[in-house]
Coordinates of C-alpha atoms and ligand atoms in Angstrom, one line a residue:
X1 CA -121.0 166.2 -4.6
X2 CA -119.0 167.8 -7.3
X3 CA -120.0 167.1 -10.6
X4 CA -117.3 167.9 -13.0
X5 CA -113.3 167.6 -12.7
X6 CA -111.6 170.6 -15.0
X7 CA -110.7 168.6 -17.7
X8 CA -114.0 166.9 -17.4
X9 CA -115.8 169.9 -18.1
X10 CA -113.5 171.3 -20.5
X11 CA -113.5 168.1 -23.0
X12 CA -117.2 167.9 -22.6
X13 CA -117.3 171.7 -24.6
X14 CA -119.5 173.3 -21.3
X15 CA -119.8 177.0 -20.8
X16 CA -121.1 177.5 -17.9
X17 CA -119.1 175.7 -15.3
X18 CA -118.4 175.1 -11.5
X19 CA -115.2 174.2 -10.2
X20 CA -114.3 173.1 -6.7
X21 CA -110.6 172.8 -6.1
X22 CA -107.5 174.6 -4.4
X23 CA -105.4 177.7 -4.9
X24 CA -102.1 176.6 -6.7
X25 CA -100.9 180.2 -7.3
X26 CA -102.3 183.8 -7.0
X27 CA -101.7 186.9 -8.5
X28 CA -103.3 190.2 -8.7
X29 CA -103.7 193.7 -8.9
X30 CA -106.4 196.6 -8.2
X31 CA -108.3 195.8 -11.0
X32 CA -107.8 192.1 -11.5
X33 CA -107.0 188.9 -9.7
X34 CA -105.9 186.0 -11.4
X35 CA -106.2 182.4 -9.2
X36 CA -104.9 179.3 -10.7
X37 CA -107.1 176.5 -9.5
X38 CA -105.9 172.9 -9.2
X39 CA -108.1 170.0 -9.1
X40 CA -107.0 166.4 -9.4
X41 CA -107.7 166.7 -13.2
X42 CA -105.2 170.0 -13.9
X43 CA -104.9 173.6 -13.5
X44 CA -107.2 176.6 -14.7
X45 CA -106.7 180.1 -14.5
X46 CA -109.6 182.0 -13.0
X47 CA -110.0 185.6 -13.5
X48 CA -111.6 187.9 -11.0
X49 CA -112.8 191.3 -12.3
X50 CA -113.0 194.2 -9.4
X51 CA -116.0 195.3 -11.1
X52 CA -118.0 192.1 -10.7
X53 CA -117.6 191.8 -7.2
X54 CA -118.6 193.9 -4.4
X55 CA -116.2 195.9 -2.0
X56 CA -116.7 192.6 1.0
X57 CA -116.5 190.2 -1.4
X58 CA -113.2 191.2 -3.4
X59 CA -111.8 191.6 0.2
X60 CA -112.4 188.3 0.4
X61 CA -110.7 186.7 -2.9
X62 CA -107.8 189.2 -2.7
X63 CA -106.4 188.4 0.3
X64 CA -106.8 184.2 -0.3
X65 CA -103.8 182.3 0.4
X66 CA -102.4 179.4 -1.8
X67 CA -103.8 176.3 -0.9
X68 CA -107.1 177.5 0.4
X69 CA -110.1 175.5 -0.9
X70 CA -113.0 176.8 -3.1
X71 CA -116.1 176.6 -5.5
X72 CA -115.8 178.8 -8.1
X73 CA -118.9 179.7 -10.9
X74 CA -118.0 181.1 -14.1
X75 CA -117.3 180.8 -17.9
X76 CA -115.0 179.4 -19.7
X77 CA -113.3 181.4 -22.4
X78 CA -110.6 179.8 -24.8
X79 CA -106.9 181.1 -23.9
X80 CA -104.4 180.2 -26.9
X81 CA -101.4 180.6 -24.3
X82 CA -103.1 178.4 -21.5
X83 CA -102.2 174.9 -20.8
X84 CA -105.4 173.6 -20.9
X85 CA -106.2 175.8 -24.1
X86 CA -109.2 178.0 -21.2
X87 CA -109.2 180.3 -18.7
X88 CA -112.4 181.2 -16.5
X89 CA -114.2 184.4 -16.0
X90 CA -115.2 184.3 -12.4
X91 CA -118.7 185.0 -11.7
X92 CA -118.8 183.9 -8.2
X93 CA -116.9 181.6 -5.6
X94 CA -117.6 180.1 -2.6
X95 CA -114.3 179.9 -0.2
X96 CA -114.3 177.0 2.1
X97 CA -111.2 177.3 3.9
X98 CA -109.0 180.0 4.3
X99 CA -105.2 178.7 4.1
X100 CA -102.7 179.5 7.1
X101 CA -99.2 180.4 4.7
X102 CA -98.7 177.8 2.9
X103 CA -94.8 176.1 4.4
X104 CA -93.2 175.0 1.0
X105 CA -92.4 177.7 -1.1
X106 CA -89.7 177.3 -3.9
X107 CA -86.3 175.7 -3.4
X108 CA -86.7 173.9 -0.2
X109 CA -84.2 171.5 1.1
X110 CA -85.1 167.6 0.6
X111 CA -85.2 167.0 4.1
X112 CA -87.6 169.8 4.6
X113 CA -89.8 168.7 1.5
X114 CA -89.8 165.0 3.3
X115 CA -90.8 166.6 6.7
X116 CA -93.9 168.2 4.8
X117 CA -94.5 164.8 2.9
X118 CA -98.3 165.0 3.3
X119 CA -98.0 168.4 1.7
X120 CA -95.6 167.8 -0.8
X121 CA -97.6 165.3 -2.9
X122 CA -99.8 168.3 -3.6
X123 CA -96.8 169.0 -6.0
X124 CA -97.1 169.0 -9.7
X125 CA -93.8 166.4 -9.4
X126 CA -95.6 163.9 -6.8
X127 CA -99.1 164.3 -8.8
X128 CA -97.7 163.3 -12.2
X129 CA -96.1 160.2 -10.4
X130 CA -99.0 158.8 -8.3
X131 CA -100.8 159.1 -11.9
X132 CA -98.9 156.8 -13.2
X133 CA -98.5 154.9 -10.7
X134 CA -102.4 154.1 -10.3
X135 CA -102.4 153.7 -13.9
X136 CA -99.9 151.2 -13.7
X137 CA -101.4 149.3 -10.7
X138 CA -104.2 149.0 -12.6
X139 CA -103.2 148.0 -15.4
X140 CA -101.7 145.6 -13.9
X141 CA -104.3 144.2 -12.3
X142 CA -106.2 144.3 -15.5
X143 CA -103.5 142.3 -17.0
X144 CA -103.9 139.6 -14.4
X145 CA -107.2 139.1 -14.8
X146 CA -106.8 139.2 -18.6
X147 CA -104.6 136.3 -18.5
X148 CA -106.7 134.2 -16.2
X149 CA -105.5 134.9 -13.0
X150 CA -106.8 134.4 -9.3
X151 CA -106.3 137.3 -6.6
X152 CA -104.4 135.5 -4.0
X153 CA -104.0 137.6 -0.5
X154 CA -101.6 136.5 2.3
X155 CA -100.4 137.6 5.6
X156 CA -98.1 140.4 6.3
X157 CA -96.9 138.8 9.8
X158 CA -95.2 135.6 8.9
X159 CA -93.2 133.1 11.2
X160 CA -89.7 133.0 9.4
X161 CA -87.4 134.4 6.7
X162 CA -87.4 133.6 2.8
X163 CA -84.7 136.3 1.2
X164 CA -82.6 136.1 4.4
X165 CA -82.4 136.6 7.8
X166 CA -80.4 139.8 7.7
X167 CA -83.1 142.2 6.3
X168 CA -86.1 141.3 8.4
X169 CA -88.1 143.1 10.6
X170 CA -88.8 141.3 14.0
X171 CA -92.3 141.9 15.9
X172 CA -93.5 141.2 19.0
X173 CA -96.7 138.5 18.6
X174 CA -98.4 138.1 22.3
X175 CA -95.6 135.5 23.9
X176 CA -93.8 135.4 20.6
X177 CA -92.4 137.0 17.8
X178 CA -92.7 137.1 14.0
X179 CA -91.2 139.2 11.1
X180 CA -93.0 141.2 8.4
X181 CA -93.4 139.7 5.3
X182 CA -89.9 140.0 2.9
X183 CA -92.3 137.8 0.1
X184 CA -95.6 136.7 -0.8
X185 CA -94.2 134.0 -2.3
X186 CA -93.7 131.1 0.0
X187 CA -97.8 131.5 0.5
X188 CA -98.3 132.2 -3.1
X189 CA -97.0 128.9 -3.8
X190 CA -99.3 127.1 -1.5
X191 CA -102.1 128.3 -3.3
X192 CA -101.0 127.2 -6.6
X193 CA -101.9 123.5 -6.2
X194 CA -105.5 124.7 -5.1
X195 CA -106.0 127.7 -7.7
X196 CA -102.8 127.0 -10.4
X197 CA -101.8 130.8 -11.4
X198 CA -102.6 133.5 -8.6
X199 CA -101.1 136.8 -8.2
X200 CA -101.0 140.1 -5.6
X201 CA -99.6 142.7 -5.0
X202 CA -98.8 144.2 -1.1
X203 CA -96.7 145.9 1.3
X204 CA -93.2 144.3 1.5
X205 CA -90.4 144.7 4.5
X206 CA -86.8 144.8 4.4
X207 CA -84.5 146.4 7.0
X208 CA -82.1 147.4 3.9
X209 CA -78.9 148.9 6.1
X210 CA -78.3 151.0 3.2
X211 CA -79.1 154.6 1.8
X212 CA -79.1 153.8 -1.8
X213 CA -81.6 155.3 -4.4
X214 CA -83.3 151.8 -5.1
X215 CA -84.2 150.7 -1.5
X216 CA -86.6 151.3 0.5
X217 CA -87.5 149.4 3.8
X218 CA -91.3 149.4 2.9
X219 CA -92.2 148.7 -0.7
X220 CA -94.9 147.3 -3.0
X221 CA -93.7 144.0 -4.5
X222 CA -96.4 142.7 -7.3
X223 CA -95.9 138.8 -7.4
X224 CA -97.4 136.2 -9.4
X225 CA -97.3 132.4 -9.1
X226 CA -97.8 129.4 -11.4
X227 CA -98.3 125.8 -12.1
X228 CA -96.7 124.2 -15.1
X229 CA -94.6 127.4 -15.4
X230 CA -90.7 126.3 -16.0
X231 CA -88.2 129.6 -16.2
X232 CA -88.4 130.9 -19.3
X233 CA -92.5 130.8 -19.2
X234 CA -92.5 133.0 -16.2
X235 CA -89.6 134.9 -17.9
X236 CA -91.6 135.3 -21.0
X237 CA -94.6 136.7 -19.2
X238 CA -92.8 138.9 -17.1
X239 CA -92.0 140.8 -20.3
X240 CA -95.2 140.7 -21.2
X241 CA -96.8 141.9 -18.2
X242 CA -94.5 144.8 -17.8
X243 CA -94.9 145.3 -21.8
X244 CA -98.5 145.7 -20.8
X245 CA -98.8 147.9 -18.1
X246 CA -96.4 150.5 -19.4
X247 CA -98.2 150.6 -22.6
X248 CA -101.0 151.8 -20.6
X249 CA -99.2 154.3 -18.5
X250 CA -98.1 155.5 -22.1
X251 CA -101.8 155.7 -23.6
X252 CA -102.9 157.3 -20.8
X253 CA -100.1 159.7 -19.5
X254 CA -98.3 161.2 -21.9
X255 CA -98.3 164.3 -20.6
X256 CA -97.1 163.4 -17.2
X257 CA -94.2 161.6 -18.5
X258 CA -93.2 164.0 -20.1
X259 CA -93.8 166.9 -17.6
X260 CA -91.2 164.1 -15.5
X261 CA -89.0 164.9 -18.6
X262 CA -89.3 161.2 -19.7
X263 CA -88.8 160.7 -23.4
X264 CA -92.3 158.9 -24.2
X265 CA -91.5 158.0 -27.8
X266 CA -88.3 156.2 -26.6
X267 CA -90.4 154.4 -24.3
X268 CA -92.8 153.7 -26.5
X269 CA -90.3 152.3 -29.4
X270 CA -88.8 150.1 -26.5
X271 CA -91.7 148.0 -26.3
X272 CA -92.0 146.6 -29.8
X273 CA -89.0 145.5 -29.4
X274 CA -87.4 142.0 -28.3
X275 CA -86.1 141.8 -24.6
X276 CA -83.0 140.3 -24.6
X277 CA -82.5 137.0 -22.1
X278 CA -79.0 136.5 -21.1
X279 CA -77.1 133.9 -18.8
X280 CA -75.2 135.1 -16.0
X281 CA -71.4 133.9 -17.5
X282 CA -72.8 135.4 -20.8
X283 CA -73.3 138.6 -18.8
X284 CA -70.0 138.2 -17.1
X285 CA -68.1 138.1 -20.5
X286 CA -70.1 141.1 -21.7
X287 CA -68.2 142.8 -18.7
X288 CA -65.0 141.6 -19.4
X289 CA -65.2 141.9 -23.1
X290 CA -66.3 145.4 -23.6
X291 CA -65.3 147.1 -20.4
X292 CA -62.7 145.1 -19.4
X293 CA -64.0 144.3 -15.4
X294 CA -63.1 141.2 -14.3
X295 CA -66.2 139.8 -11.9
X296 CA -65.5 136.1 -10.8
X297 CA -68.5 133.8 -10.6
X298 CA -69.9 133.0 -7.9
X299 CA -70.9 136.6 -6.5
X300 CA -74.1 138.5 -7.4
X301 CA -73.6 141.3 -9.4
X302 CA -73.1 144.7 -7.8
X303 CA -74.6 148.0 -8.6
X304 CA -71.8 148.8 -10.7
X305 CA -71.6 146.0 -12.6
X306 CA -75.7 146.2 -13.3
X307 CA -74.9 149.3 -14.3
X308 CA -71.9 149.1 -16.6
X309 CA -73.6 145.9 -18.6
X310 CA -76.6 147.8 -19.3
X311 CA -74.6 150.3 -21.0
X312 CA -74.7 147.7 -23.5
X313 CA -78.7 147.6 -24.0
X314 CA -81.7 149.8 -24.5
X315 CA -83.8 147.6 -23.3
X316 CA -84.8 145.5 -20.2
X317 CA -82.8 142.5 -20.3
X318 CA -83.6 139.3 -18.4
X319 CA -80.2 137.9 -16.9
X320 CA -80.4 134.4 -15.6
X321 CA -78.8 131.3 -14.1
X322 CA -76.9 133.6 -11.1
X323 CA -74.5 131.4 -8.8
X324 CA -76.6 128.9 -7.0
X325 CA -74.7 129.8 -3.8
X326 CA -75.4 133.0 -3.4
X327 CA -79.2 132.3 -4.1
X328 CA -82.2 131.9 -2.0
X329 CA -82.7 128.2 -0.8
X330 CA -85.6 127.7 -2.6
X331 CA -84.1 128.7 -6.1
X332 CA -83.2 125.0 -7.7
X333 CA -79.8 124.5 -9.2
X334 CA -79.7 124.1 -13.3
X335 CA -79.6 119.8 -13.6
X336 CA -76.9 121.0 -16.6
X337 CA -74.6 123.1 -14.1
X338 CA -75.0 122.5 -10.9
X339 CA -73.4 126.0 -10.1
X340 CA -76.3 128.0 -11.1
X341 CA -79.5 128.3 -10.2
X342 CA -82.6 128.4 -12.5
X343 CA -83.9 132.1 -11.4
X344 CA -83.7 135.2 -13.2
X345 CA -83.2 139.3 -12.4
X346 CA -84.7 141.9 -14.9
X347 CA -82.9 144.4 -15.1
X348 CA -83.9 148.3 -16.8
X349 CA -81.8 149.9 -19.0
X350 CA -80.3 153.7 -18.1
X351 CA -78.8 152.4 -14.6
X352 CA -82.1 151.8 -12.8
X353 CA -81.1 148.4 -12.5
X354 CA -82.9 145.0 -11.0
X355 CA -86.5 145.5 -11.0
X356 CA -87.9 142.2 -10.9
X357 CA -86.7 139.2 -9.5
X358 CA -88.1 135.7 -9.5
X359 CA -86.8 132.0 -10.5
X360 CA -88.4 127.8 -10.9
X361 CA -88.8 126.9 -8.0
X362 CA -86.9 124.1 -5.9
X363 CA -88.7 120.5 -5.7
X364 CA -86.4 118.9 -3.7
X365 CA -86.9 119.2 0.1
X366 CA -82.8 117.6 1.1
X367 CA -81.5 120.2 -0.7
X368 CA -83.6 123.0 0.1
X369 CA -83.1 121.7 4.1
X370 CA -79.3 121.7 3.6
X371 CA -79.1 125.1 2.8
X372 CA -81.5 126.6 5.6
X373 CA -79.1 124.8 7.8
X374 CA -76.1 126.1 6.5
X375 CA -78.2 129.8 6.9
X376 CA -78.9 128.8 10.7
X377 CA -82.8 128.3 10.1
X378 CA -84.9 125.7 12.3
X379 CA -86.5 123.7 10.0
X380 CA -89.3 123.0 12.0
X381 CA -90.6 126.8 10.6
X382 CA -90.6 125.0 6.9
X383 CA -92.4 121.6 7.1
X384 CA -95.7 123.6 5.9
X385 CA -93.4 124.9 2.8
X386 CA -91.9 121.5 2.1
X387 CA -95.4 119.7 2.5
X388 CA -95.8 121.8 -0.5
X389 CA -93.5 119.1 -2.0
X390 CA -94.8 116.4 -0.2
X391 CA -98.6 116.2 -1.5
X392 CA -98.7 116.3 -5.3
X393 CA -95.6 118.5 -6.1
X394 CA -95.5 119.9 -9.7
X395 CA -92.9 122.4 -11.4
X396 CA -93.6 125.5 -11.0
X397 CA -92.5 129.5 -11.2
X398 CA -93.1 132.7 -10.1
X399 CA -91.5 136.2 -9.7
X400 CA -92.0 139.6 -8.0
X401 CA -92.2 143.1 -9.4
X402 CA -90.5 146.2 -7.9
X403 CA -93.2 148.5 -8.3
X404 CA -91.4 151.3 -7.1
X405 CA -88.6 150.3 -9.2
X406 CA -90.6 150.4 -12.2
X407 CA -92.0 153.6 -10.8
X408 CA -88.6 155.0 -10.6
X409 CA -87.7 153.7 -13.8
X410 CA -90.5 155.1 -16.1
X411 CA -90.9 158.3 -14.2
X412 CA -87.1 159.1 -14.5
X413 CA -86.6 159.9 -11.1
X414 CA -83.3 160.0 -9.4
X415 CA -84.3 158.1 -6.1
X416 CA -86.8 155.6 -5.1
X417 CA -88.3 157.4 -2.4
X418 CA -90.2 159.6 -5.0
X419 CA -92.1 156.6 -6.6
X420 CA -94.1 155.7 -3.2
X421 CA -96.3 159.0 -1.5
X422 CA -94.7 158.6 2.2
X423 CA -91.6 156.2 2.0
X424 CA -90.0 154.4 4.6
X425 CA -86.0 154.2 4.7
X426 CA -83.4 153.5 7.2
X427 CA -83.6 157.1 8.0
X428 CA -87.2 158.1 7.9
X429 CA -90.7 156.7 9.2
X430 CA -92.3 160.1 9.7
X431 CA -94.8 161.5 8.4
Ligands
4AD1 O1 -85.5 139.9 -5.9 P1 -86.4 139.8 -4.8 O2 -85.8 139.8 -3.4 O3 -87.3 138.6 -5.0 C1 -88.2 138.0 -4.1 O4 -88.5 138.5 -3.1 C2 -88.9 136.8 -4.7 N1 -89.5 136.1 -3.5 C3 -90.0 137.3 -5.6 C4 -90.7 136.1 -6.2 O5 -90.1 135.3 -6.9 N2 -92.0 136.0 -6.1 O6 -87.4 141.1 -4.8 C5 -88.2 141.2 -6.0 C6 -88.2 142.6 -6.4 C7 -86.8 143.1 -6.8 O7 -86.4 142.7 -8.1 C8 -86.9 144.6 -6.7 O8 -87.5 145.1 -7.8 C9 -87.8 144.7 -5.5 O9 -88.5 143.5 -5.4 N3 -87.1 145.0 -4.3 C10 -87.1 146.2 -3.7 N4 -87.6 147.4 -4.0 C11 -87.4 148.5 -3.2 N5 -86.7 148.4 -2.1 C12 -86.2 147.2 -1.7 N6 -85.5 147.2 -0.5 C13 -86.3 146.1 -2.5 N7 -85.9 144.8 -2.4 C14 -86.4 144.2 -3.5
MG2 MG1 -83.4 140.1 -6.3

């Protein structure tokens, strides 16, 4: 087993060290070969000298290929110029497996890059992201637990639809058919009269017919549900949960971020401050106000419109009370105004719009009936749900998080695709 990562090594001040890792680049001449090794924790630059080595075994390390896998013993020696502040004076090396040319090489097309997917996250791009975005998972998880929470799982292959019919994904089931899961909620709810506040996170399905930069047909939605939670609690703590988990991603990469070109003190500034929560007229009259666009209620808001309020904010803002209408059934209409419904969207500031979306949820079986109907649903699919309000109903909310959204968002990256390791589109299933 190896014992020590690079950065391991190097922050624990050893001399003597043993790396096992892969060729990122080489470079060399007659006298000298210079190998920059990359393991999970970073890049070194190892330096062969002809004269240590003997005439088989310098054939050996000169004619290594990027990507080919190796031990290597040496020293290392502080290097002012280096990123990690060392290099290494080879002493010996160990060559495990001897690369076939390596396919990407600079300025390859997207679609090529996406072919190679199970190469390409070898990148110093996709390496930086999936940092963060364990860091993030984690913390989130860590956040959960923090606040109480029980790990609720729940099945992938469900019998009906929850955020319409249009976007799921039919499979075949023995004699029958059922559709991968577009929510965890309707499942998350059932628990919360056993367990009160649960949470997951899991694969999500949407046959999105579009090619935008914020879908994808597979994603990770991170849910949480709760008892006694009325709107603006769940509101409140999905601030605070995403105030958390980027805080963490920003304790403990920095330097990814910024190798993403994300401006971390920005970041960091944006999270002592307040979060704005807005209604969806308020939002409206923003539009009209300070851009002059005229959106009528009673539609959701479009990418453009997301995208010109936020122009207004530097900051997540929470914009609730959207028209009931063009809500999910189970998002309950505001007693006040029966027009709107009491659900929420976050959305991020710098155009990467919605990335959490969640509401109160609806108590009231007639209505919640009503609208499946009108959405040609067979309500026999949704007794289980409504015995939910049948046996010992109590208010309660919940909302899911994007996580490739957030992903997206933090990491500054122009499309969605680059926050998930092999993502699946309208276009693309492969690798
Ligand atoms: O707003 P959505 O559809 O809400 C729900 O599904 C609720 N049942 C969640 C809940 O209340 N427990 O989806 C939640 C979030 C969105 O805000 C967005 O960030 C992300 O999931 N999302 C997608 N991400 C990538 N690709 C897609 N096609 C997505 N659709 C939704
Ligand atoms: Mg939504």
């Amino acid at each position: 087993m190896k014992k020590y990562t690079i950065m391991e090594a190097i922050e624990k001040g050893m001399q003597e060290v043993e790396f096992y890792g892969w060729v990122h680049r080489e470079r060399g001449s007659n006298k000298f070969k210079f190998i920059n090794l990359r393991d999970s924790s970073g890049i070194i630059q190892c330096v062969f000298n002809r004269e240590d080595f003997s005439d088989d075994k310098w054939e050996d390390i000169d004619k290594l290929l990027i990507e080919s896998s190796l031990k290597i013993v040496g020293k290392l020696v502080e290097d002012k110029r280096s990123e990690v502040g060392y290099e290494i004076q080879v002493s010996d090396f160990e060559i495990f497996n001897r690369a076939d040319i390596f396919p990407i090489t600079k300025d390859q097309s997207p679609e090529f890059l996406a072919d190679n997917r199970h190469l390409w996250i070898r990148s110093r791009k996709m390496i930086a992201i999936m940092k963060v975005r364990s860091t993030y998972v984690q913390a989130r998880d860590e956040f959960f637990r923090n606040e109480k929470f029980y790990r609720f799982d729940t099945p992938i292959l469900q019998p009906s639809q929850s955020e319409g019919g249009s976007t799921l994904f039919e499979v075949n089931y023995y004699d029958s058919k059922t559709y991968l899961a577009q929510t965890w909620q309707l499942y998350g709810e059932a628990a919360i009269f056993a367990l009160e506040k649960v949470y997951d996170m899991g694969p999500t399905f949407r046959a999105e017919k579009s090619k935008t930069s914020r879908h994808l047909s597979e994603f990770w939605m991170a849910e949480m549900e709760a008892a006694w939670f009325d709107l603006y609690d769940a509101i409140d703590f999905a601030k605070k949960e995403l105030k958390y988990c980027i805080g963490k991603v920003i304790e403990n990469n920095s330097k990814e971020l910024e190798f993403l070109g994300q401006n971390v003190e920005k970041l960091k500034e944006m999270l002592n401050r307040e979060w704005p929560t807005i209604k969806y007229r308020e939002a409206l009259k923003v539009l009209k106000e300070k851009s002059g666009m005229e959106v009528e209620f009673g539609k959701d808001l479009r990418t453009v419109e997301e995208e010109k309020l936020m122009e207004y904010f530097e900051t997540p803002v929470a914009v609730t009370h959207y028209p009931k209408e063009v809500m999910a059934f189970y998002k309950p209409s505001d007693k006040d105004n029966k027009d709107e419904a009491l659900c929420f969207d976050m959305l991020a500031p710098s155009g990467y719009g919605e990335i959490v979306g969640g509401s109160q949820r609806d108590l009231d079986i007639e209505e919640m009936s009503k609208r499946l109907l009108a959405d040609g649903e067979d309500l026999e699919n949704y007794q289980w749900y409504f015995d939910l309000r049948r046996y010992g109903s109590v208010m309660h909310s919940g909302y899911g998080v994007g996580i490739e959204r957030v992903i997206r968002w933090i990491c500054n990256l122009e499309n969605i695709k680059d926050a998930i390791a092999f993502p699946r589109t309208m276009l693309r299933f492969k690798p």
